[in-house]
Amino acid sequence: MKIGFLSLGCPKNLVDSEVMLGLVQQAGHSLTTDPHEAEVLIVNTCAFIDRAKQESVDSVLEMAEHKKTGACRRLIVTGCLAERYRDQLREQIPEIDAVLGTGEVPQIVEAIGRGDRVSASKRRSGTSTPIIPLTLVPPEAGPVARSQGPALPTYLYGADTPRLLTTPGHFAYMKIAEGCDYACSFCIIPTLRGHYRSRPSESIVSEARRLVSSGVRELILISQDTTFYGVDRRERGALARLLRELNAVDGLEWIRLLYLYPTTITDETLAAMADCDKVCRYVDLPLQHAADGMLKAMKRPGTRKSYDQLLARIRTRLPGVTLRTTFIVGFPGETEDDFGELCDFVRETRFDHVGVFTYSHEEGTTAYDLPDDVPGREKQRRRDRVMTMQKGIVRQAQEARIGHQVRVLVDGPAPDHELVVRARLEGQAPEIDPLVYLTECDPAQMSPGLFVDAEVVGAHDYDLIAKPL
């Protein structure tokens, strides 16, 4: 059958999508990027915050329309929204033929092959597109209950699992663990993904070798908490050993770590990052806030003082390191003083990359019992204020790079200019960070995956302009 696939959400969800695509292809099905010709449509959803849920619901409804107008015979919904609201989705969107949660990835081939197309009588009439309420579980129901679904997810793919990359061929995400054992008050992830479970290092290294042999030059290690790797298996120093093993893989150029937790970054890990020439000096550290009261309310094990000490330790052990973080503004009870402390922290620390989320009041989290007392407009104002401050910090840092020589990895042609090439520094992760635009070059000679020495000749707020040497 012809299979169409839509993947939403984070890189961790993307890896699940790639595994499902690999299983589907192994089973003999063909893939298409045209939803009009797909006989089976699969939507891998996200349900982390309100906006992600709305996007997922809208995408499912859009794909459901193809059962009326296209070749689609089956609609399958997978991922976090399916894990969280499986019964409600089946009830409110009758076009859905199968729902698979995050722990049911291997069942995708079976889901494609079972059951019949939804009858015309079950489809909606009219032309308007219904909108599923975002509060799919009523507030009075309390924490999310797993009605008629499987137990908490335990699935974790391995080196021998079929996988079809959807990223450009020169970089790939590699999930080294799944799940989370933390209880952050704003987060639903442990309910959606289960307890933390690490892959064996031999499985990871084996997959890394296979990916590199296929042309991958940059591996991006991901999990809910990458620095917790091996702790669940009682393997002290597991991440440091893994980095050293991966550093020895021939043909690999960059190893990047995402999602490092502030209390699990050990000296052993920092030493390995410093010693291994292929490990990018790039630390992605979601801190969420800087005011002690807010950190306590969020159930984050840290303080402003401990964060300052950690960042100083990282910068000492990894000179020239790029620091990325994310914050949440508008959490219940956040005062102007709390927000002021956060602004001071951003101003004084001078992060290289910052992302800011407005707090989303999610049922099933412990924070849901708190009053959502910061108005939406105020949340947005606070987000805009931090981002404006960060833009000025980045502008100064980028302008200071002009005239410097840098090594960049080519990602491919710029979509809006045929004579410009997109590239990245060691301190720029794909899809989330700014870019380097190469000019005065022949794009035909700048193939994706090529490393190029260049001189920075200009800066536009976040992005850099450079010319190859």
Coordinates of C-alpha atoms in Angstrom, one line a residue:
M1 CA 0.0 0.0 0.0
K2 CA 1.0 3.6 -0.4
I3 CA 1.7 5.2 3.0
G4 CA 1.8 8.9 3.8
F5 CA 3.4 10.0 7.0
L6 CA 3.2 13.3 9.0
S7 CA 5.5 13.7 12.0
L8 CA 5.0 16.5 14.6
G9 CA 6.8 17.6 17.7
C10 CA 10.4 17.1 18.9
P11 CA 13.4 15.2 17.6
K12 CA 12.6 12.4 20.0
N13 CA 9.2 12.0 18.3
L14 CA 10.9 12.2 14.9
V15 CA 13.1 9.2 15.7
D16 CA 9.9 7.2 16.5
S17 CA 8.5 8.3 13.1
E18 CA 11.7 7.2 11.4
V19 CA 11.5 3.8 13.1
M20 CA 7.9 3.4 12.0
L21 CA 8.8 4.3 8.5
G22 CA 11.6 1.7 8.5
L23 CA 9.2 -1.0 9.7
V24 CA 6.6 0.1 7.1
Q25 CA 9.1 -0.1 4.3
Q26 CA 10.5 -3.4 5.5
A27 CA 7.0 -4.8 5.4
G28 CA 6.8 -4.0 1.7
H29 CA 4.8 -0.9 1.6
S30 CA 5.8 2.2 -0.4
L31 CA 6.0 5.7 0.8
T32 CA 4.5 8.9 -0.7
T33 CA 4.8 12.6 0.2
D34 CA 1.4 13.3 -1.5
P35 CA -1.5 12.8 0.9
H36 CA -3.9 12.7 -2.0
E37 CA -2.4 9.5 -3.3
A38 CA -1.8 7.8 0.1
E39 CA -3.9 4.8 0.8
V40 CA -2.9 4.9 4.5
L41 CA -2.2 8.2 6.3
I42 CA -0.3 8.2 9.6
V43 CA 0.0 11.2 11.9
N44 CA 2.6 11.0 14.7
T45 CA 1.4 13.6 17.2
C46 CA 2.7 15.8 20.0
A47 CA 0.8 16.7 23.2
F48 CA 3.4 18.6 25.3
I49 CA 1.5 21.9 25.5
D50 CA -1.7 23.5 24.3
R51 CA -0.3 24.7 21.0
A52 CA 1.2 21.3 20.2
K53 CA -2.1 19.6 21.0
Q54 CA -4.0 22.0 18.8
E55 CA -1.6 21.5 15.9
S56 CA -1.9 17.7 16.3
V57 CA -5.7 17.8 16.3
D58 CA -5.8 20.1 13.3
S59 CA -3.4 17.9 11.4
V60 CA -5.5 14.8 12.2
L61 CA -8.6 16.5 11.0
E62 CA -6.9 17.7 7.8
M63 CA -5.7 14.2 7.0
A64 CA -9.2 12.8 7.8
E65 CA -10.6 14.9 4.9
H66 CA -8.6 12.7 2.5
K67 CA -10.8 9.8 3.4
K68 CA -13.5 11.7 1.5
T69 CA -11.6 13.2 -1.3
G70 CA -8.5 11.1 -1.9
A71 CA -7.3 7.5 -2.0
C72 CA -7.0 7.2 1.8
R73 CA -8.5 4.0 3.2
R74 CA -7.1 4.1 6.7
L75 CA -6.1 6.9 9.1
I76 CA -3.8 6.0 12.0
V77 CA -2.9 8.4 14.8
T78 CA 0.3 7.7 16.9
G79 CA 2.5 9.4 19.4
C80 CA 1.9 11.5 22.5
L81 CA -1.6 12.8 21.7
A82 CA -2.6 9.2 21.0
E83 CA -1.0 8.0 24.3
R84 CA -2.8 10.7 26.3
Y85 CA -6.2 10.8 24.7
R86 CA -6.7 7.5 22.8
D87 CA -10.4 7.0 23.8
Q88 CA -11.4 10.6 23.2
L89 CA -9.7 10.7 19.8
R90 CA -11.5 7.5 18.6
E91 CA -14.8 8.9 19.9
Q92 CA -14.6 12.4 18.6
I93 CA -12.9 11.7 15.3
P94 CA -14.6 8.6 13.9
E95 CA -12.4 8.7 10.7
I96 CA -9.5 7.3 12.8
D97 CA -9.0 3.6 12.3
A98 CA -6.3 2.9 14.7
V99 CA -4.6 4.7 17.7
L100 CA -1.1 3.7 18.8
G101 CA 0.6 5.2 21.9
T102 CA 4.3 5.9 22.4
G103 CA 4.9 2.3 23.5
E104 CA 3.2 0.7 20.5
V105 CA 5.6 1.8 17.8
P106 CA 6.3 -1.9 16.6
Q107 CA 2.5 -2.4 16.0
I108 CA 2.4 0.1 13.1
V109 CA 2.5 -2.6 10.4
E110 CA -0.3 -4.5 12.1
A111 CA -2.3 -1.3 12.4
I112 CA -1.9 -0.7 8.7
G113 CA -3.3 -4.1 7.8
R114 CA -6.2 -4.6 10.2
G115 CA -9.8 -3.4 10.1
D116 CA -11.9 -1.8 7.4
R117 CA -12.4 1.7 6.1
V118 CA -14.7 3.9 8.2
S119 CA -18.2 3.7 6.6
A120 CA -19.7 6.8 5.0
S121 CA -22.3 6.9 7.7
K122 CA -19.6 7.4 10.4
R123 CA -18.1 10.4 8.6
R124 CA -19.2 13.9 9.3
S125 CA -21.5 15.7 7.0
G126 CA -21.1 19.3 5.9
T127 CA -18.0 21.2 5.0
S128 CA -17.0 22.8 8.2
T129 CA -14.0 21.4 10.1
P130 CA -14.9 20.6 13.7
I131 CA -12.4 21.6 16.4
I132 CA -11.8 19.1 19.1
P133 CA -11.7 20.8 22.5
L134 CA -8.1 21.1 23.8
T135 CA -9.3 20.0 27.3
L136 CA -10.0 16.5 26.0
V137 CA -10.0 15.3 29.6
P138 CA -12.4 17.4 31.7
P139 CA -10.8 19.4 34.5
E140 CA -13.0 17.6 37.1
A141 CA -11.5 14.3 36.0
G142 CA -8.2 15.2 37.7
P143 CA -4.9 13.6 36.6
V144 CA -5.0 11.9 33.3
A145 CA -6.3 8.4 33.6
R146 CA -5.1 5.7 31.2
S147 CA -8.6 4.4 30.2
Q148 CA -8.5 1.0 28.4
G149 CA -4.9 1.7 27.2
P150 CA -1.7 -0.3 27.7
A151 CA 0.5 0.1 30.8
L152 CA 3.1 2.8 30.9
P153 CA 5.3 2.6 27.8
T154 CA 8.4 0.5 27.9
Y155 CA 9.4 0.3 24.2
L156 CA 12.9 1.2 23.2
Y157 CA 14.3 0.7 19.7
G158 CA 17.7 -0.9 19.1
A159 CA 20.5 -1.0 16.6
D160 CA 18.9 -3.7 14.5
T161 CA 15.5 -1.9 14.3
P162 CA 14.7 -0.8 10.8
R163 CA 14.9 3.0 10.5
L164 CA 14.4 5.4 7.6
L165 CA 16.1 8.8 8.1
T166 CA 14.0 11.8 7.3
T167 CA 16.7 14.3 8.1
P168 CA 19.2 15.4 5.4
G169 CA 21.7 12.6 4.9
H170 CA 24.6 14.2 6.7
F171 CA 23.1 14.4 10.2
A172 CA 20.9 12.2 12.3
Y173 CA 19.3 12.2 15.7
M174 CA 20.0 9.2 17.8
K175 CA 17.9 8.4 20.9
I176 CA 20.1 7.0 23.6
A177 CA 17.3 6.6 26.2
E178 CA 13.6 7.0 26.6
G179 CA 11.3 8.1 29.3
C180 CA 11.8 10.3 32.4
D181 CA 11.9 9.8 36.2
Y182 CA 11.6 13.4 37.2
A183 CA 8.4 15.0 38.5
C184 CA 8.6 18.6 37.2
S185 CA 5.3 20.1 38.1
F186 CA 4.6 21.5 34.7
C187 CA 5.4 18.4 32.7
I188 CA 3.3 15.5 31.4
I189 CA 6.2 13.6 29.8
P190 CA 6.7 10.8 32.4
T191 CA 3.0 9.9 31.9
L192 CA 3.4 9.8 28.1
R193 CA 6.8 8.2 27.9
G194 CA 7.2 6.0 31.0
H195 CA 10.2 5.6 33.2
Y196 CA 13.7 6.4 32.1
R197 CA 15.4 3.5 30.3
S198 CA 18.9 3.6 28.7
R199 CA 19.9 1.7 25.6
P200 CA 23.0 -0.5 26.0
S201 CA 26.1 1.4 24.8
E202 CA 27.0 -1.4 22.3
S203 CA 23.6 -0.9 20.6
I204 CA 24.2 2.9 20.3
V205 CA 27.7 2.5 19.0
S206 CA 26.6 -0.1 16.5
E207 CA 23.8 2.2 15.2
A208 CA 26.3 5.1 15.0
R209 CA 28.6 3.0 12.8
R210 CA 25.8 2.1 10.5
L211 CA 24.6 5.7 10.2
V212 CA 28.1 6.9 9.5
S213 CA 28.6 4.3 6.8
S214 CA 25.4 5.7 5.2
G215 CA 26.9 9.2 5.0
V216 CA 26.0 10.7 8.4
R217 CA 28.7 13.2 9.6
E218 CA 26.9 14.6 12.7
L219 CA 25.2 12.6 15.3
I220 CA 22.9 14.4 17.7
L221 CA 22.3 12.4 20.9
I222 CA 18.9 12.9 22.5
S223 CA 16.7 11.7 25.3
Q224 CA 14.5 13.4 27.9
D225 CA 17.7 13.8 30.0
T226 CA 20.8 12.9 28.1
T227 CA 23.1 13.3 31.1
F228 CA 21.0 10.7 33.1
Y229 CA 22.2 8.1 30.6
G230 CA 23.1 4.8 32.4
V231 CA 22.0 5.9 35.8
D232 CA 18.9 3.7 35.6
R233 CA 21.3 0.8 34.8
R234 CA 23.6 1.7 37.7
E235 CA 26.4 2.3 35.3
R236 CA 28.5 5.1 36.8
G237 CA 30.1 7.3 34.2
A238 CA 28.2 5.7 31.4
L239 CA 27.8 8.9 29.3
A240 CA 31.4 9.7 29.5
R241 CA 32.4 6.2 28.3
L242 CA 29.8 6.4 25.5
L243 CA 31.2 9.7 24.3
R244 CA 34.7 8.3 24.2
E245 CA 33.5 5.2 22.3
L246 CA 31.6 7.3 19.7
N247 CA 34.6 9.6 19.4
A248 CA 36.5 6.6 18.0
V249 CA 34.0 5.9 15.2
D250 CA 35.8 6.5 11.9
G251 CA 34.1 9.0 9.6
L252 CA 32.1 10.7 12.3
E253 CA 32.9 14.4 12.6
W254 CA 30.5 16.0 15.1
I255 CA 28.8 14.5 18.2
R256 CA 26.2 16.9 19.7
L257 CA 24.3 16.4 22.9
L258 CA 20.8 17.9 23.5
Y259 CA 18.7 18.0 26.6
L260 CA 21.2 18.0 29.5
Y261 CA 19.8 18.2 33.0
P262 CA 21.5 20.7 35.4
T263 CA 21.9 18.2 38.3
T264 CA 23.2 15.3 36.3
I265 CA 26.1 17.0 34.5
T266 CA 29.1 15.3 36.1
D267 CA 32.8 16.2 36.0
E268 CA 33.4 12.9 34.1
T269 CA 31.0 14.0 31.4
L270 CA 32.6 17.4 31.1
A271 CA 36.1 15.8 31.0
A272 CA 35.0 13.5 28.1
M273 CA 33.5 16.5 26.3
A274 CA 36.8 18.4 26.7
D275 CA 39.0 15.4 25.7
C276 CA 37.0 14.2 22.7
D277 CA 37.7 16.2 19.6
K278 CA 34.5 15.2 17.8
V279 CA 32.2 16.2 20.7
C280 CA 30.8 19.7 20.1
R281 CA 31.4 22.2 22.8
Y282 CA 27.7 22.8 23.0
V283 CA 25.6 22.5 26.1
D284 CA 21.8 22.5 25.8
L285 CA 20.7 23.0 29.3
P286 CA 16.9 23.6 29.9
L287 CA 16.9 25.6 33.2
Q288 CA 13.2 26.8 33.0
H289 CA 13.7 29.7 35.5
A290 CA 16.2 31.4 37.8
A291 CA 14.1 32.6 40.8
D292 CA 14.4 30.1 43.7
G293 CA 10.7 30.2 44.5
M294 CA 9.7 29.4 41.0
L295 CA 12.3 26.6 40.7
K296 CA 10.8 25.1 43.9
A297 CA 7.3 25.4 42.6
M298 CA 8.3 23.8 39.3
K299 CA 9.9 21.0 41.3
R300 CA 13.3 21.7 39.7
P301 CA 16.2 20.5 41.8
G302 CA 18.3 23.7 41.6
T303 CA 18.8 27.3 42.8
R304 CA 20.1 30.5 41.2
K305 CA 23.3 29.9 43.1
S306 CA 23.8 26.3 42.0
Y307 CA 23.0 27.4 38.4
D308 CA 25.6 30.1 38.5
Q309 CA 28.2 27.6 39.9
L310 CA 27.3 25.0 37.3
L311 CA 27.6 27.5 34.4
A312 CA 31.0 28.7 35.7
R313 CA 32.2 25.1 35.9
I314 CA 31.0 24.3 32.4
R315 CA 32.8 27.4 31.0
T316 CA 36.0 26.6 32.9
R317 CA 36.1 23.0 31.7
L318 CA 34.9 23.8 28.1
P319 CA 36.5 27.1 27.0
G320 CA 34.5 28.6 24.2
V321 CA 31.5 26.5 24.9
T322 CA 28.1 27.5 23.4
L323 CA 25.3 27.6 26.0
R324 CA 21.7 27.1 25.1
T325 CA 18.8 27.1 27.5
T326 CA 15.0 27.4 27.7
F327 CA 12.8 29.2 30.2
I328 CA 9.1 29.2 31.2
V329 CA 7.4 32.5 32.0
G330 CA 4.0 32.9 33.5
F331 CA 4.1 29.9 35.8
P332 CA 1.5 30.0 38.5
G333 CA 2.5 32.5 41.2
E334 CA 5.3 34.1 39.1
T335 CA 5.5 37.7 40.4
E336 CA 7.2 40.7 38.8
D337 CA 10.1 40.2 41.2
D338 CA 10.4 36.5 40.1
F339 CA 10.4 37.6 36.5
G340 CA 12.9 40.4 37.3
E341 CA 15.3 37.8 38.7
L342 CA 15.0 35.8 35.5
C343 CA 15.8 38.9 33.4
D344 CA 18.8 39.6 35.6
F345 CA 20.0 36.0 35.1
V346 CA 19.7 36.2 31.3
R347 CA 21.4 39.6 31.2
E348 CA 24.3 38.5 33.4
T349 CA 24.8 35.0 32.0
R350 CA 24.8 36.0 28.4
F351 CA 23.6 32.7 26.9
D352 CA 24.3 32.0 23.2
H353 CA 20.9 30.7 22.5
V354 CA 17.7 31.1 24.5
G355 CA 14.1 29.8 24.0
V356 CA 11.2 31.1 26.0
F357 CA 7.8 29.3 26.5
T358 CA 4.7 30.8 28.0
Y359 CA 3.3 28.5 30.7
S360 CA 0.7 26.0 29.5
H361 CA -1.8 24.8 32.1
E362 CA -1.8 21.0 31.5
E363 CA -4.2 18.6 33.1
G364 CA -2.4 15.6 34.6
T365 CA 0.5 17.7 36.0
T366 CA 0.8 18.7 39.6
A367 CA 0.8 22.3 38.6
Y368 CA -2.7 21.9 37.3
D369 CA -3.9 22.1 40.9
L370 CA -2.5 25.6 41.1
P371 CA -4.4 28.7 39.9
D372 CA -3.3 29.7 36.4
D373 CA -3.1 33.3 37.7
V374 CA -0.9 35.0 35.2
P375 CA -3.0 36.4 32.3
G376 CA -2.2 35.2 28.8
R377 CA -1.4 38.7 27.6
E378 CA 1.1 39.2 30.5
K379 CA 2.7 35.8 29.8
Q380 CA 3.3 36.9 26.2
R381 CA 4.6 40.3 27.4
R382 CA 7.2 38.6 29.6
R383 CA 8.2 36.3 26.9
D384 CA 8.7 39.1 24.4
R385 CA 10.7 41.1 27.0
V386 CA 13.2 38.2 27.5
M387 CA 13.5 37.6 23.8
T388 CA 14.1 41.2 23.0
M389 CA 16.9 41.3 25.7
Q390 CA 18.4 38.1 24.3
K391 CA 18.3 39.5 20.7
G392 CA 20.5 42.4 21.8
I393 CA 22.9 40.0 23.6
V394 CA 23.2 37.8 20.5
R395 CA 23.6 40.8 18.2
Q396 CA 26.7 42.0 20.1
A397 CA 28.2 38.5 20.2
Q398 CA 27.6 38.0 16.4
E399 CA 29.1 41.3 15.5
A400 CA 32.2 40.5 17.5
R401 CA 32.7 37.4 15.2
I402 CA 33.1 39.5 12.1
G403 CA 36.6 39.0 10.6
H404 CA 37.1 35.7 12.4
Q405 CA 37.8 32.4 10.6
V406 CA 35.3 29.6 11.4
R407 CA 34.7 26.0 10.3
V408 CA 31.2 25.3 9.2
L409 CA 29.1 22.3 8.1
V410 CA 27.2 22.8 4.9
D411 CA 23.4 22.0 5.2
G412 CA 22.4 22.9 1.6
P413 CA 21.2 25.7 -0.6
A414 CA 19.2 28.5 1.0
P415 CA 15.5 28.1 0.0
D416 CA 15.1 31.8 -0.9
H417 CA 18.4 32.5 -2.8
E418 CA 19.9 30.1 -5.3
L419 CA 23.4 31.6 -4.9
V420 CA 23.5 31.3 -1.1
V421 CA 24.3 28.2 1.0
R422 CA 23.1 27.4 4.5
A423 CA 25.7 26.2 7.0
R424 CA 26.3 25.8 10.7
L425 CA 29.0 26.4 13.3
E426 CA 29.9 23.8 15.9
G427 CA 27.7 25.9 18.3
Q428 CA 24.6 25.7 16.1
A429 CA 22.3 22.7 16.3
P430 CA 20.1 22.0 13.2
E431 CA 16.5 23.3 13.2
I432 CA 16.6 25.2 16.5
D433 CA 19.6 27.6 16.3
P434 CA 20.6 30.4 13.9
L435 CA 22.5 29.7 10.7
V436 CA 25.6 30.8 8.8
Y437 CA 24.9 31.9 5.2
L438 CA 27.7 31.3 2.8
T439 CA 28.0 33.8 -0.1
E440 CA 30.6 34.3 -2.8
C441 CA 30.7 30.6 -3.5
D442 CA 29.5 28.1 -6.1
P443 CA 26.5 26.3 -4.5
A444 CA 27.2 23.3 -6.9
Q445 CA 30.5 22.7 -5.1
M446 CA 28.9 23.1 -1.6
S447 CA 27.3 19.7 -1.1
P448 CA 25.5 18.9 2.2
G449 CA 27.8 17.4 4.7
L450 CA 30.9 19.2 3.5
F451 CA 33.0 21.0 6.1
V452 CA 34.3 24.4 4.9
D453 CA 36.6 27.0 6.4
A454 CA 35.2 30.5 6.0
E455 CA 35.6 34.1 7.2
V456 CA 32.7 35.8 8.9
V457 CA 31.9 39.0 6.9
G458 CA 28.6 40.1 8.4
A459 CA 25.9 39.6 11.0
H460 CA 22.1 40.0 10.9
D461 CA 20.8 39.7 14.5
Y462 CA 20.9 36.0 15.0
D463 CA 22.4 34.8 11.7
L464 CA 26.0 35.2 10.3
I465 CA 27.2 35.9 6.8
A466 CA 30.5 34.3 5.7
K467 CA 32.5 33.6 2.6
P468 CA 34.5 30.4 2.1
L469 CA 38.3 30.7 2.2

